[in-house]
XYZ file of C-alpha atoms in Angstrom:
184
model
C -0.136 0.142 0.144
C 1.399 3.281 -1.040
C 1.447 5.751 1.601
C -0.049 9.311 0.763
C 2.502 12.132 -0.260
C 3.017 15.385 1.660
C 1.258 18.312 0.069
C 4.082 19.666 -1.907
C 5.273 16.282 -3.044
C 1.643 15.550 -4.443
C 1.760 18.840 -6.205
C 5.230 17.970 -8.002
C 3.740 14.740 -8.678
C 0.515 16.156 -10.114
C 2.789 18.702 -12.282
C 5.115 16.296 -13.541
C 2.471 13.803 -14.849
C 0.441 16.810 -16.314
C 3.567 17.972 -18.139
C 4.417 14.278 -19.183
C 0.956 13.817 -20.878
C 1.565 17.306 -22.539
C 4.904 16.268 -23.832
C 3.894 12.695 -24.735
C 1.065 14.017 -26.925
C 3.249 16.296 -28.522
C 6.642 14.441 -28.878
C 6.009 10.654 -28.131
C 7.261 8.460 -25.198
C 10.961 9.349 -26.053
C 10.388 12.941 -25.112
C 13.371 14.446 -22.734
C 12.413 13.767 -19.269
C 14.447 16.829 -18.508
C 12.388 18.993 -20.567
C 9.266 17.440 -18.623
C 10.707 18.104 -15.370
C 11.488 21.938 -16.659
C 7.831 21.951 -17.771
C 6.401 20.937 -14.723
C 8.809 23.337 -12.856
C 10.790 20.940 -10.629
C 14.254 19.473 -11.037
C 15.226 16.277 -12.731
C 16.085 14.834 -9.379
C 12.413 15.364 -8.455
C 11.280 13.554 -11.446
C 13.629 10.561 -10.771
C 12.657 10.422 -6.890
C 8.791 10.085 -7.899
C 9.485 7.830 -11.347
C 12.614 6.006 -11.186
C 12.294 4.731 -14.676
C 10.656 6.529 -17.994
C 7.937 3.528 -17.782
C 7.021 4.471 -14.351
C 6.332 7.973 -15.638
C 4.514 6.480 -18.871
C 2.352 4.207 -16.390
C 1.401 6.913 -14.214
C 0.569 9.261 -16.810
C -1.779 6.523 -18.456
C -3.368 5.801 -15.284
C -4.073 9.375 -14.470
C -5.212 10.158 -17.966
C -7.503 7.092 -17.834
C -8.810 7.863 -14.250
C -9.504 11.702 -15.184
C -11.434 10.527 -18.473
C -13.642 8.205 -16.718
C -14.100 10.112 -13.699
C -15.444 12.968 -15.913
C -18.707 11.194 -17.106
C -20.558 11.507 -13.635
C -19.628 15.354 -13.652
C -20.471 15.747 -17.160
C -23.997 14.259 -16.715
C -24.568 16.498 -13.498
C -23.829 19.656 -15.997
C -25.378 18.693 -19.099
C -28.034 16.913 -20.920
C -26.995 13.244 -21.681
C -26.090 13.308 -25.228
C -24.190 16.720 -24.792
C -22.614 14.961 -21.902
C -21.566 11.944 -24.155
C -20.330 14.317 -27.001
C -17.992 15.996 -24.592
C -16.907 12.873 -23.032
C -16.207 11.458 -26.553
C -14.229 14.627 -27.291
C -12.220 14.217 -24.222
C -11.650 10.565 -25.309
C -9.855 11.735 -28.444
C -7.811 13.710 -26.481
C -7.052 10.939 -24.105
C -6.191 8.706 -27.114
C -3.811 11.476 -28.714
C -1.980 11.228 -25.306
C -1.920 7.413 -25.526
C -0.901 7.288 -28.960
C 2.191 9.674 -28.251
C 2.833 6.905 -25.382
C 2.486 4.369 -27.988
C 6.119 2.816 -28.197
C 6.382 2.136 -24.413
C 2.852 1.636 -23.501
C 2.346 -2.125 -25.020
C 5.471 -3.390 -22.727
C 3.959 -1.590 -19.740
C 0.566 -2.995 -20.368
C 2.056 -6.406 -20.701
C 4.085 -6.398 -17.573
C 2.077 -4.482 -15.072
C -0.702 -6.951 -14.209
C -4.288 -5.850 -14.588
C -3.577 -2.652 -16.035
C -4.944 -3.058 -19.142
C -8.136 -5.036 -17.909
C -8.582 -2.312 -15.225
C -8.375 0.404 -17.792
C -10.820 -1.051 -20.389
C -13.406 -1.980 -17.508
C -13.314 1.721 -16.351
C -13.732 3.001 -19.868
C -16.341 0.657 -20.505
C -18.138 1.598 -17.395
C -17.940 5.336 -18.090
C -19.487 4.940 -21.485
C -22.042 2.714 -20.102
C -23.351 5.324 -17.519
C -23.471 7.920 -20.252
C -25.520 5.458 -22.694
C -27.934 4.591 -19.845
C -28.631 8.184 -19.191
C -29.118 8.945 -22.629
C -31.712 6.069 -23.264
C -33.311 6.976 -19.841
C -33.978 10.398 -21.304
C -35.378 8.801 -24.464
C -32.447 10.268 -26.664
C -30.278 7.112 -27.361
C -31.327 3.874 -28.536
C -31.684 0.923 -26.083
C -29.908 -1.667 -27.683
C -26.235 -0.031 -27.554
C -23.337 -1.835 -26.288
C -20.623 0.487 -24.581
C -17.727 -1.883 -26.025
C -19.287 -1.228 -29.485
C -19.110 2.645 -28.600
C -15.757 2.384 -27.641
C -14.626 0.559 -30.484
C -16.251 3.211 -32.918
C -14.492 5.945 -30.962
C -11.171 3.978 -31.225
C -11.676 4.003 -34.961
C -12.284 7.713 -35.003
C -9.210 8.424 -33.359
C -7.115 6.124 -35.527
C -8.586 7.850 -38.727
C -8.120 11.420 -37.540
C -5.298 10.456 -34.845
C -3.336 13.518 -35.358
C -3.722 17.171 -33.466
C -4.189 18.851 -36.881
C -7.003 16.513 -37.959
C -9.104 17.405 -34.383
C -11.846 18.958 -36.694
C -12.125 15.625 -38.427
C -12.763 13.820 -35.147
C -15.283 16.151 -34.222
C -17.132 15.685 -37.375
C -17.007 11.879 -37.122
C -18.300 12.088 -33.326
C -21.081 13.803 -34.706
C -21.848 11.112 -37.364
C -21.418 8.396 -34.563
C -23.871 10.163 -32.214
C -26.362 10.435 -35.212
C -26.165 6.640 -35.390
C -26.871 6.496 -31.748
C -29.627 8.393 -31.405
C -33.465 7.189 -31.240
């Protein structure tokens, strides 16, 4: 069991993971760790104390991004009508995948060696989508026969087709088409 961090250490951790997510999305997993530390406003020693290996930083970034994306679903449903919440979540999913694609070289080995990480992530994503779909169905806006796994596969396809920042507008257009297919 990991003990909780002091508030300053937690702040450093959070800044490092955020800076890493941006750097991985821009430059890939081989980006300079020194540049990540500088972007986070900490020294390289602080980075290595928190994340002894590059793989540890990639894993922490992947976990944090997955947790943040999945955790957004309930808040989006509180703040927006169901279909708008689903659209916003899907847009966030594309951003999440851009970060994940930036880690593509390092992530397969990490997912293969860190027991349960892949299954946990898939289940969390599936549950987030399921809650959004159920809310849309309950509101009479989405079809009742939708499978969360199918919706995630369609979103994955959208990110593969439009998986670069300069094609972000294409992803939004494809999300609109997907939502039309999910509607009642």
